[in-house]
Tab-separated table of C-alpha atoms (C1' of nucleotides) in Angstrom:
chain	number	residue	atom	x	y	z
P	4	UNK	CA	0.000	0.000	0.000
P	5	UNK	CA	1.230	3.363	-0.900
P	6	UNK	CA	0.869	6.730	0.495
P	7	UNK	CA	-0.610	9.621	-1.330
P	8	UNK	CA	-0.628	13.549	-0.520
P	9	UNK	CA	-3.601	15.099	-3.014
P	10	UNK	CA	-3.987	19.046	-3.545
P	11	UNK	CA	-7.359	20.710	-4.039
P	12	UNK	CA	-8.431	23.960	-3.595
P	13	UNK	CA	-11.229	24.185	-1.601
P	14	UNK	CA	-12.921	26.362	-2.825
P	15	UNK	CA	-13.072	24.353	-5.882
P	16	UNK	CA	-12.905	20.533	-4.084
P	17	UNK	CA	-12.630	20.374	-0.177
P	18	UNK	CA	-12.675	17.718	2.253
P	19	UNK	CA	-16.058	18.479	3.456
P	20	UNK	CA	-17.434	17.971	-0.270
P	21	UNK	CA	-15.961	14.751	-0.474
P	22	UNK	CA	-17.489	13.501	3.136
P	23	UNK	CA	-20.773	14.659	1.789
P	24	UNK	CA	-20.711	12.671	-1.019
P	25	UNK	CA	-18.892	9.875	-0.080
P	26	UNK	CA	-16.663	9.188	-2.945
P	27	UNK	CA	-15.801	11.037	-6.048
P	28	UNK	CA	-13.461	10.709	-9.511
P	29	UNK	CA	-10.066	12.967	-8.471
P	30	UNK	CA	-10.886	14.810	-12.193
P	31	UNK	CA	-9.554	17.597	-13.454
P	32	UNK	CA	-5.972	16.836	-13.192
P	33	UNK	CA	-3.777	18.191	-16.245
P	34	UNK	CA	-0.680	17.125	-15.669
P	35	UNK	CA	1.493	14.070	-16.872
P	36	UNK	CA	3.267	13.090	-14.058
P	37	UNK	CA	0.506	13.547	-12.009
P	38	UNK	CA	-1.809	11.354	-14.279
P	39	UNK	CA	0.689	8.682	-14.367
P	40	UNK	CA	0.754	8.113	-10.139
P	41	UNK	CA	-2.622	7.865	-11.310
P	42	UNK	CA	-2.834	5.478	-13.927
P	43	UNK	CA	0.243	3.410	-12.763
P	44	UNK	CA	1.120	3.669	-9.200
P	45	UNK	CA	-2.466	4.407	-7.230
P	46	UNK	CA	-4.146	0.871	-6.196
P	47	UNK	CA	-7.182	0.482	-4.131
P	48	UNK	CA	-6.932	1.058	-0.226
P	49	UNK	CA	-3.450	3.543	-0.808
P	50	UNK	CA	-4.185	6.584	1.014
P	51	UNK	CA	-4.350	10.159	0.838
P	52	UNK	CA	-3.618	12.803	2.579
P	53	UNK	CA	-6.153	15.635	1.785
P	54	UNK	CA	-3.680	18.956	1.181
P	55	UNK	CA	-6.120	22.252	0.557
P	56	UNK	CA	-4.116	24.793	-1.225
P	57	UNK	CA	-4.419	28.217	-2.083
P	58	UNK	CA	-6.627	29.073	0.606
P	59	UNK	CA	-5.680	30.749	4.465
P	60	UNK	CA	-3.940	28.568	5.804
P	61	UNK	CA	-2.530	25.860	3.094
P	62	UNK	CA	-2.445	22.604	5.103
P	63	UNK	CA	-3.888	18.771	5.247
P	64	UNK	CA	-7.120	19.161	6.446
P	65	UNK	CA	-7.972	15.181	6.458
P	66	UNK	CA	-7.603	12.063	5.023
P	67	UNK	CA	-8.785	10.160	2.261
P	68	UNK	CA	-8.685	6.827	0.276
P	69	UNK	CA	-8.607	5.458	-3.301
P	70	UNK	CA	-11.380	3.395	-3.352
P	71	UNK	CA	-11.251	3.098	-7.729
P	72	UNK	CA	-8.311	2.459	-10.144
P	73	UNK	CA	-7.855	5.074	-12.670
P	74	UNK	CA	-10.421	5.319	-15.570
P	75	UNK	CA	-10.915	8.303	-18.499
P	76	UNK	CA	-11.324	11.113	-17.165
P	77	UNK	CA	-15.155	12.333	-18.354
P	78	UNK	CA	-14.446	16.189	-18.081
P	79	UNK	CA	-11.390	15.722	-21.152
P	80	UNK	CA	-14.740	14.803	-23.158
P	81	UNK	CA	-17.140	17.788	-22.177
P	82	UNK	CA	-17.080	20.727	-24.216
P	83	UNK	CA	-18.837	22.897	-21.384
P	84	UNK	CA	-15.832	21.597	-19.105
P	85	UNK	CA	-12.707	23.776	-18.238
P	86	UNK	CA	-10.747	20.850	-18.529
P	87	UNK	CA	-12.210	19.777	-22.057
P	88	UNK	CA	-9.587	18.197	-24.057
P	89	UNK	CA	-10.132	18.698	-27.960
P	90	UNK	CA	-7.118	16.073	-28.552
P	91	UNK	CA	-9.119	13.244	-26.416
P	92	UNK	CA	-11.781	10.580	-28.291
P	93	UNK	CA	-13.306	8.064	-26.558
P	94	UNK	CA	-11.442	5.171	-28.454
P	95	UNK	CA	-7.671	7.301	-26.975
P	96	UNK	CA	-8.217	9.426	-23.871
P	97	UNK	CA	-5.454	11.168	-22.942
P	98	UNK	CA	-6.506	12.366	-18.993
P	99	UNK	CA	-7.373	9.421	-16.431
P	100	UNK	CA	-8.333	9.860	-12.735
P	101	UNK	CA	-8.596	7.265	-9.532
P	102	UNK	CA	-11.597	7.233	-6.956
P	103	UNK	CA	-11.217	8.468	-3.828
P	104	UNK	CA	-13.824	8.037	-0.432
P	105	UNK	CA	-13.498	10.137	2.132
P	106	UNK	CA	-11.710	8.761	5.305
P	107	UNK	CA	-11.721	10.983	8.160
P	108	UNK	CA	-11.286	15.034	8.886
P	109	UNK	CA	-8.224	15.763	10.961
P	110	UNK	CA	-9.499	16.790	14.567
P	111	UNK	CA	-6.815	19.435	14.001
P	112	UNK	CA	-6.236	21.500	10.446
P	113	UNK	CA	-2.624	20.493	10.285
P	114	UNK	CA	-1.133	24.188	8.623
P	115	UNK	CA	1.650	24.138	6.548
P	116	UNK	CA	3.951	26.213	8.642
P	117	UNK	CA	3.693	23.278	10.806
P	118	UNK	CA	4.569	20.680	8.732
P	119	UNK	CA	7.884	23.152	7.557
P	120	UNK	CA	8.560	22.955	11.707
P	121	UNK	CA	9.142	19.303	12.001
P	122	UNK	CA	12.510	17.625	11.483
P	123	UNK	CA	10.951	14.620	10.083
P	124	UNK	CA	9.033	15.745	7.382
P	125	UNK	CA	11.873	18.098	6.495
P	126	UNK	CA	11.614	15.585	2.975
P	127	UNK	CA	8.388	16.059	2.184
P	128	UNK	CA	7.609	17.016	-1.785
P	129	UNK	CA	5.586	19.268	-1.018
P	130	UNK	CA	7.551	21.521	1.277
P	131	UNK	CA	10.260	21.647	-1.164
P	132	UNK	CA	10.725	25.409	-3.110
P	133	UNK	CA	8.590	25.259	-6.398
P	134	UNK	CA	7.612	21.878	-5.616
P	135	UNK	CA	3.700	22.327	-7.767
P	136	UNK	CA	2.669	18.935	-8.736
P	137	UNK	CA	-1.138	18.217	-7.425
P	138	UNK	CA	-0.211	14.792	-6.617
P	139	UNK	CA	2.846	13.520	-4.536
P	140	UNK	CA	3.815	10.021	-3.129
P	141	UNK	CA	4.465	10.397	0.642
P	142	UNK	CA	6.635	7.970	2.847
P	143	UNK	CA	4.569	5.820	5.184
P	144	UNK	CA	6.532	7.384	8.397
P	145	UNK	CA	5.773	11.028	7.217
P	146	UNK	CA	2.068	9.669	6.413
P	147	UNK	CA	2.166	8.604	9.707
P	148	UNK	CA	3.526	11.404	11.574
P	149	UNK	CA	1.075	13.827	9.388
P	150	UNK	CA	-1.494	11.993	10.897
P	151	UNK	CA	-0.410	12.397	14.641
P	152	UNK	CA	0.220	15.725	14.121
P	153	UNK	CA	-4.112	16.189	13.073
P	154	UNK	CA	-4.903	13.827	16.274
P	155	UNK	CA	-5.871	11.059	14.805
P	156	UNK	CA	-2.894	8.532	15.479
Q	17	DG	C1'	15.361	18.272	-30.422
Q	18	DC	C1'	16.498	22.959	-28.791
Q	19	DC	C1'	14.879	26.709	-26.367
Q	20	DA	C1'	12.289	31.173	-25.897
Q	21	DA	C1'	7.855	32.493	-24.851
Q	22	DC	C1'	3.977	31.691	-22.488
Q	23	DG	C1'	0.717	29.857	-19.002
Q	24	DT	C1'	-0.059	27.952	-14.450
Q	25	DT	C1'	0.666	26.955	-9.651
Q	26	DG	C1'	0.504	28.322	-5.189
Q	27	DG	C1'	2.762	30.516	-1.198
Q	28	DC	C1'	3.295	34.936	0.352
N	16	DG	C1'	-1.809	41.045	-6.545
N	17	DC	C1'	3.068	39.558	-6.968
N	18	DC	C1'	6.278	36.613	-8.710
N	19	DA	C1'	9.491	32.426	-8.587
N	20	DA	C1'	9.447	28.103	-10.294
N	21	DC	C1'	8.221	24.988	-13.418
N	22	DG	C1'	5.589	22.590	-17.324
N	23	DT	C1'	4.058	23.042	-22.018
N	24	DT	C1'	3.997	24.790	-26.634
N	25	DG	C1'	5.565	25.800	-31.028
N	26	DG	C1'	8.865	27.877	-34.317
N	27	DC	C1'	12.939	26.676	-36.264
DNA sequence: GCCAACGTTGGC
DNA sequence: GCCAACGTTGGC
């Protein structure tokens, strides 16, 4: 099982959207590297740690699972979509996306100045200097110690 | 296949 | 709103 951390904006996609309904398709993404973690690296029961960005305070504000392996991405094929992808047919899509359930909120918001204060997460992708991509493999002991940090060891 | 220009991300 | 960093695009 692998360890995931997963960026959304929230006002776009937040962790209290996905506990309300459950599960949904991690769409949208338009990025290669990110869509291969996807496609090639994401099985069922790996999980996620929920990162909202671009919002006051950035931080992980839960956790989540995959709960579906990657699949076409529907919003490449919608013309009304923002992520509509002229270049993608049915027969050769070019975006994918996993399924993700919500697991738990964190009892505490764990802020990204905090994460930047601990020694061991001092590896952590996305605390690196123009580290952008949406999706990032974590190591199980900073997963873990993420985790403890949002009281819910 | 190089690389300049451009667009996006995301913390600040 | 700024801008550094980085990914993508497209001319050559």
């Amino acid at each position: 099982m692998k360890h995931w951390l997963m960026k959304s904006e929230p006002d776009v996609f937040s962790l209290d959207r996905l506990e309300t309904l459950g599960t949904s398709l991690w769409d949208g993404v338009r990025n290669y590297q990110a869509r291969n973690f996807m496609m090639k690296d994401m099985k069922v029961g790996d999980r996620i740690l929920f990162y909202h960005s671009s919002c006051e305070p950035p931080g992980v504000a839960g956790l989540a699972r995959v709960c579906g392996l990657a699949e076409p991405d529907p919003s490449q094929f919608d013309k009304k979509s923002e992520y509509y992808e002229p270049k993608a047919t049915r027969e050769k899509p070019i975006w994918h996306c996993v399924r993700v359930e919500f697991e738990k909120r964190f009892r505490r918001f764990v802020a990204l100045d905090e994460l930047r204060d601990e020694e061991a997460l001092k590896e952590m992708l996305v605390l690196k200097k123009g580290q952008r991509l949406s999706i990032q493999p974590v190591t199980a002991a900073e997963f873990a110690k993420v985790v403890k940090m949002g009281g819910r060891a």
